[in-house]
Short mmCIF file of C-alpha atoms in Angstrom, two decimals:
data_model
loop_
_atom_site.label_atom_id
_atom_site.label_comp_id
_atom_site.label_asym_id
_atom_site.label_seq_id
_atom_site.Cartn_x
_atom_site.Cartn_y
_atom_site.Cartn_z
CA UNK A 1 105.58 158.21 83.00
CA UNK A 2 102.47 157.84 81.18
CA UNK A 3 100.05 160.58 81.61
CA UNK A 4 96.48 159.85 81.04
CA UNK A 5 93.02 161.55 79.96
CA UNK A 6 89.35 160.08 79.83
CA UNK A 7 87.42 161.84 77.72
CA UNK A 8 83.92 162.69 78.62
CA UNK A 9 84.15 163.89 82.54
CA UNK A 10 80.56 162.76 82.74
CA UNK A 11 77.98 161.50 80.86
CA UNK A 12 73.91 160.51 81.11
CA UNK A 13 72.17 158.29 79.14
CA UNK A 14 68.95 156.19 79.31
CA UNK A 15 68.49 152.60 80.00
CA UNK A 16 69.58 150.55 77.13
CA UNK A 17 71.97 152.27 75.06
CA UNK A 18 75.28 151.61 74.20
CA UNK A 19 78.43 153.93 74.91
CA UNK A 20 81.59 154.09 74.46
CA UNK A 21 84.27 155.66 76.97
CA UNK A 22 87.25 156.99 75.91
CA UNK A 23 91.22 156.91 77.58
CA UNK A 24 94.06 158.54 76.16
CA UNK A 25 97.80 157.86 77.22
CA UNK A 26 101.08 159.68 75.91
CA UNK A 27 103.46 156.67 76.52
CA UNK A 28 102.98 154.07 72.85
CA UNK A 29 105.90 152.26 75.62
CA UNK A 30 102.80 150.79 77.03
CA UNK A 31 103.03 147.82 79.39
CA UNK A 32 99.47 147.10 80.11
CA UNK A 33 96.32 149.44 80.70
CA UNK A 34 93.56 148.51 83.12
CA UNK A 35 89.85 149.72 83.31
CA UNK A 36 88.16 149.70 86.75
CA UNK A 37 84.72 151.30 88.48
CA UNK A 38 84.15 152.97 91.37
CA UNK A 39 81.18 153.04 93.04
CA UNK A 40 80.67 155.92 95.24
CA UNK A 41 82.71 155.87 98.18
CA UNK A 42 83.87 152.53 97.56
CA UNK A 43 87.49 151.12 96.30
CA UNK A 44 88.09 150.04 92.66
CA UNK A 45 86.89 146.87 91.27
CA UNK A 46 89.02 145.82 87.63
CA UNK A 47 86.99 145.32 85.07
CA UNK A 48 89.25 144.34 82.04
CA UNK A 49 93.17 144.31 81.73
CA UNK A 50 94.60 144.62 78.36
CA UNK A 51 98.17 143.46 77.91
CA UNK A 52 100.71 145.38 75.35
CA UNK A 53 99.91 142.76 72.57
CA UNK A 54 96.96 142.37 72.78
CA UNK A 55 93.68 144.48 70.86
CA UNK A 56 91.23 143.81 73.63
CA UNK A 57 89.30 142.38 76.14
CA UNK A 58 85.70 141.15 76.74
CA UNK A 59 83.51 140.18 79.37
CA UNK A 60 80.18 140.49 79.12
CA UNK A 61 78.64 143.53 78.22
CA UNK A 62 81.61 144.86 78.24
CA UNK A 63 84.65 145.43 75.71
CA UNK A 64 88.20 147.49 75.91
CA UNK A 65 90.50 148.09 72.99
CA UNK A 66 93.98 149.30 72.95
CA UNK A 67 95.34 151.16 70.34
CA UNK A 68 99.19 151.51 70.84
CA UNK A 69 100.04 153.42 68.17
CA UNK A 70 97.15 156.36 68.88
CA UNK A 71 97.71 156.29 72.45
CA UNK A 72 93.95 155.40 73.04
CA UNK A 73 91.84 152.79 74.87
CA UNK A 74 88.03 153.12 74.41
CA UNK A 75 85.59 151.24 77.05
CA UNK A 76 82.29 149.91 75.41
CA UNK A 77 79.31 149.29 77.55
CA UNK A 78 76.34 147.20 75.43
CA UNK A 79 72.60 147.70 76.34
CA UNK A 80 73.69 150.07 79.66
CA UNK A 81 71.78 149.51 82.49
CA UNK A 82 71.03 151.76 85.93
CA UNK A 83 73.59 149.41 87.90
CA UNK A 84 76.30 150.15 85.56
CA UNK A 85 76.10 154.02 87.08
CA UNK A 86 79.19 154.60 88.32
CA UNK A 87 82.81 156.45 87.70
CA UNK A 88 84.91 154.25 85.42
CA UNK A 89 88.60 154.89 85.71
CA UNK A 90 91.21 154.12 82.95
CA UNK A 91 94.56 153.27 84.09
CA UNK A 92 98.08 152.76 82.14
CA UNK A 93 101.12 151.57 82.86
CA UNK A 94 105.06 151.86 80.89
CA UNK A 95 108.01 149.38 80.04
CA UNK A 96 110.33 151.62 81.81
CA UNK A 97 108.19 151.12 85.20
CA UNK A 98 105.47 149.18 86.32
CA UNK A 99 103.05 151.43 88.41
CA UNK A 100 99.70 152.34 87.03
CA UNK A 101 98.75 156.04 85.98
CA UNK A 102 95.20 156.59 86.38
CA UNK A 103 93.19 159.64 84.37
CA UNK A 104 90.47 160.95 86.12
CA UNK A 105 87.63 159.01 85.51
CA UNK A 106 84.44 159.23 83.78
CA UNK A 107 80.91 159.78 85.87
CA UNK A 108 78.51 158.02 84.40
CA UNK A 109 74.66 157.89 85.31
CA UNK A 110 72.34 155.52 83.61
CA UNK A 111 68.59 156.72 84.08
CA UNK A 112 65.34 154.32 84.12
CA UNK B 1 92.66 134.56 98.75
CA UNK B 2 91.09 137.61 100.80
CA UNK B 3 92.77 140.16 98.54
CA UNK B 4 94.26 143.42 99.50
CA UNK B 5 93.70 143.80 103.19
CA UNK B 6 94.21 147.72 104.73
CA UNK B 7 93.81 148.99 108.04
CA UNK B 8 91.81 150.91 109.37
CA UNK B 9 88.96 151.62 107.13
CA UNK B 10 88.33 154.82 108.45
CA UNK B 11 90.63 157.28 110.61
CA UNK B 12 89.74 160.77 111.98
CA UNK B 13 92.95 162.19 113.50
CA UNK B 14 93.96 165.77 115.26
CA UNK B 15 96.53 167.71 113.16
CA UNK B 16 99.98 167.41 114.11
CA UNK B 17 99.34 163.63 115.53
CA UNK B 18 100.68 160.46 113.90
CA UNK B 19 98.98 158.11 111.82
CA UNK B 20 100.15 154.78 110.12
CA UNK B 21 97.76 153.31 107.75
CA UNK B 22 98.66 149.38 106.94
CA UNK B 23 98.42 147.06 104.68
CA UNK B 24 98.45 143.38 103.21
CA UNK B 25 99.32 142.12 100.11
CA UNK B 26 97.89 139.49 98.28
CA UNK B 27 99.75 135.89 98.97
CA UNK B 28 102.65 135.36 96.21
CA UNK B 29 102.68 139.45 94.94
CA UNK B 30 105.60 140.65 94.58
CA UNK B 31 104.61 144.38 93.75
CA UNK B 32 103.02 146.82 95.87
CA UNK B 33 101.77 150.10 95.77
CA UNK B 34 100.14 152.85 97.65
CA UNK B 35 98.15 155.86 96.14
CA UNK B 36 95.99 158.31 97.52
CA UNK B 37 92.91 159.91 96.17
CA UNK B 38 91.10 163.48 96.45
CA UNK B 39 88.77 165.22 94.70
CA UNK B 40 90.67 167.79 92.60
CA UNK B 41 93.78 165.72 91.81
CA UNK B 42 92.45 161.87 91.40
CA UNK B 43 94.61 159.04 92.25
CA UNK B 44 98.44 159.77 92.68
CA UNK B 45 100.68 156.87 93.44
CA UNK B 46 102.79 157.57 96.08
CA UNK B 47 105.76 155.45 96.29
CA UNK B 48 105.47 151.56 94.97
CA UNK B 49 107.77 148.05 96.69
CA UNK B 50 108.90 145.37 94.37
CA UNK B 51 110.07 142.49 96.57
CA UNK B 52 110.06 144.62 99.74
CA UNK B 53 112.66 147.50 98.26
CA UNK B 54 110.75 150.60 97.21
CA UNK B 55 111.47 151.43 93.54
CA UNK B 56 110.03 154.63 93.32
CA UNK B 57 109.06 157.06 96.14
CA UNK B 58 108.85 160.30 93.81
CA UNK B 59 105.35 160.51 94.54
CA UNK B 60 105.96 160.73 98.45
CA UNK B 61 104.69 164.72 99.00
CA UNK B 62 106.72 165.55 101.36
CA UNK B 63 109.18 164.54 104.29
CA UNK B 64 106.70 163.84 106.38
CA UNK B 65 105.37 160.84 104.30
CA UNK B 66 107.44 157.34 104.96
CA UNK B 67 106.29 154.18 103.48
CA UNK B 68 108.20 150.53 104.82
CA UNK B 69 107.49 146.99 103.86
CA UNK B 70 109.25 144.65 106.44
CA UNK B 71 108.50 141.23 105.18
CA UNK B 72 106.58 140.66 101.87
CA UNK B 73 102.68 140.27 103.94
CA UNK B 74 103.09 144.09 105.42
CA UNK B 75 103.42 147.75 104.75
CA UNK B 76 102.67 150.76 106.53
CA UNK B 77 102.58 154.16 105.72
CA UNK B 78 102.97 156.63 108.44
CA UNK B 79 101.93 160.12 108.04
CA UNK B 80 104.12 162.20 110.69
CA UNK B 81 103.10 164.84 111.30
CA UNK B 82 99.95 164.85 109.73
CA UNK B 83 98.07 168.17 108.57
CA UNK B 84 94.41 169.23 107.50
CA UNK B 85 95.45 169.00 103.59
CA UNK B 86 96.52 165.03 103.86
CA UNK B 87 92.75 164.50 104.02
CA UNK B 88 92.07 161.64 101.51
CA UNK B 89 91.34 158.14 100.67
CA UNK B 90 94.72 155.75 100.77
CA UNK B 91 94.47 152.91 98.51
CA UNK B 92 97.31 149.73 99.07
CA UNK B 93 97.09 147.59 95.75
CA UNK B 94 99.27 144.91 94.66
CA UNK B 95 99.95 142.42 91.72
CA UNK B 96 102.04 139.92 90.85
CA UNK B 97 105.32 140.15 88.36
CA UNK B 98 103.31 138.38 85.59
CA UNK B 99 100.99 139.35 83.26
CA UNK B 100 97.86 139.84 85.92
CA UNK B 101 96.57 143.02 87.01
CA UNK B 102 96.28 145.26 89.95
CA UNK B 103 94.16 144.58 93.02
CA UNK B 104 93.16 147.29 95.13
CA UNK B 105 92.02 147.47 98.81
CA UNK B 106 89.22 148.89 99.91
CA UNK B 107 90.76 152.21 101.13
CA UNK B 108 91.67 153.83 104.05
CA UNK B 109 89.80 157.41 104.43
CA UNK B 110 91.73 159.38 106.63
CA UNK B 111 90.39 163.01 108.03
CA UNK B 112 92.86 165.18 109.35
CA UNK B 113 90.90 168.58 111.46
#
């Protein structure tokens, strides 16, 4: 089972910067790994899905990597704006089993 | 498609009472899964279907926690009884056995007092 961490808990920035989110799993066995957001009590919208050969994913302002052999994903947001405040969840999944492990998120506020 | 469809969005129940949450795939998945989410432990999956057989119900809390999926457009899971602590949101998510991802439903946030 993979077992996953997102590394900052929370984090504030200003309009307009750039950031980068990272996701740790212990499984290298990965099948695929999946970012979503969360808006406040909402459900999860998917954001990118990176399969096990691939490097990663972009749409728009944003970009995920996988790095199989560190165990890490990182999330990069360009030019952040206050509508990308949310919590951003990183999710994994193994070969030996195809349900997704989720970390507990990162909270992230974007001020004017 | 509509997505993943759950039912109902919100349910306040008495302790000790039943409650069956529901849920419909997306059209043509074959996987499906059902996690629940609180505060202090994030989302847990709870038991996952793959072509209506569960595959893994280790998540499943306790006895009191069943999951079924009749027919591959439906699953329920039925809290019985249900107690103050199974306060949470209930996500239903499914995907296909390809390379796509996960879809989630909008939740089910149940209240147990």
């Amino acid at each position: 089972k993979q077992e996953v961490t997102q590394i900052p808990a929370a984090l504030s920035v200003p309009e307009g910067e750039n950031l980068v989110l990272n996701c740790s799993f212990t499984d290298s066995a990965i099948y695929n790994l999946q970012w979503f957001r969360q808006d406040p009590g909402k459900g999860l919208t998917s954001l990118l899905l990176i399969q096990s050969s691939q490097r990663e994913q972009t749409s728009g302002r944003l970009n995920a990597s996988l790095d199989k052999s560190s165990g890490r994903s990182t999330l990069y947001i360009a030019a952040s704006q206050p509508g990308d405040s949310a919590t951003y969840l990183c999710a994994a999944s193994s070969n030996s089993g195809y349900a997704l492990n989720f970390g507990k998120g990162t909270s992230l506020l974007v001020t004017p | 498609d509509a997505g993943v469809i759950q039912s109902p969005r919100h349910e306040v129940t008495e302790m000790g009472q039943e409650v069956t949450l529901r849920c419909k795939p997306i059209s043509g998945h074959d996987y499906l899964f059902w996690y629940r989410q609180t505060m202090m432990r994030g989302l847990e999956l709870l038991i996952y279907f793959n072509n209506n057989v569960p595959i893994d119900d280790s998540g499943m809390p306790e006895d009191r926690f069943s999951a079924k999926m009749p027919n591959a457009s439906f699953s329920t899971l039925k809290i019985q009884p249900s107690e103050p602590r199974d306060s949470a949101v209930y996500f239903c998510a499914s995907r296909d056995g390809g390379v796509a991802g996960y879809t989630f439903g909008s939740g089910t946030r149940l209240t147990v007092v």
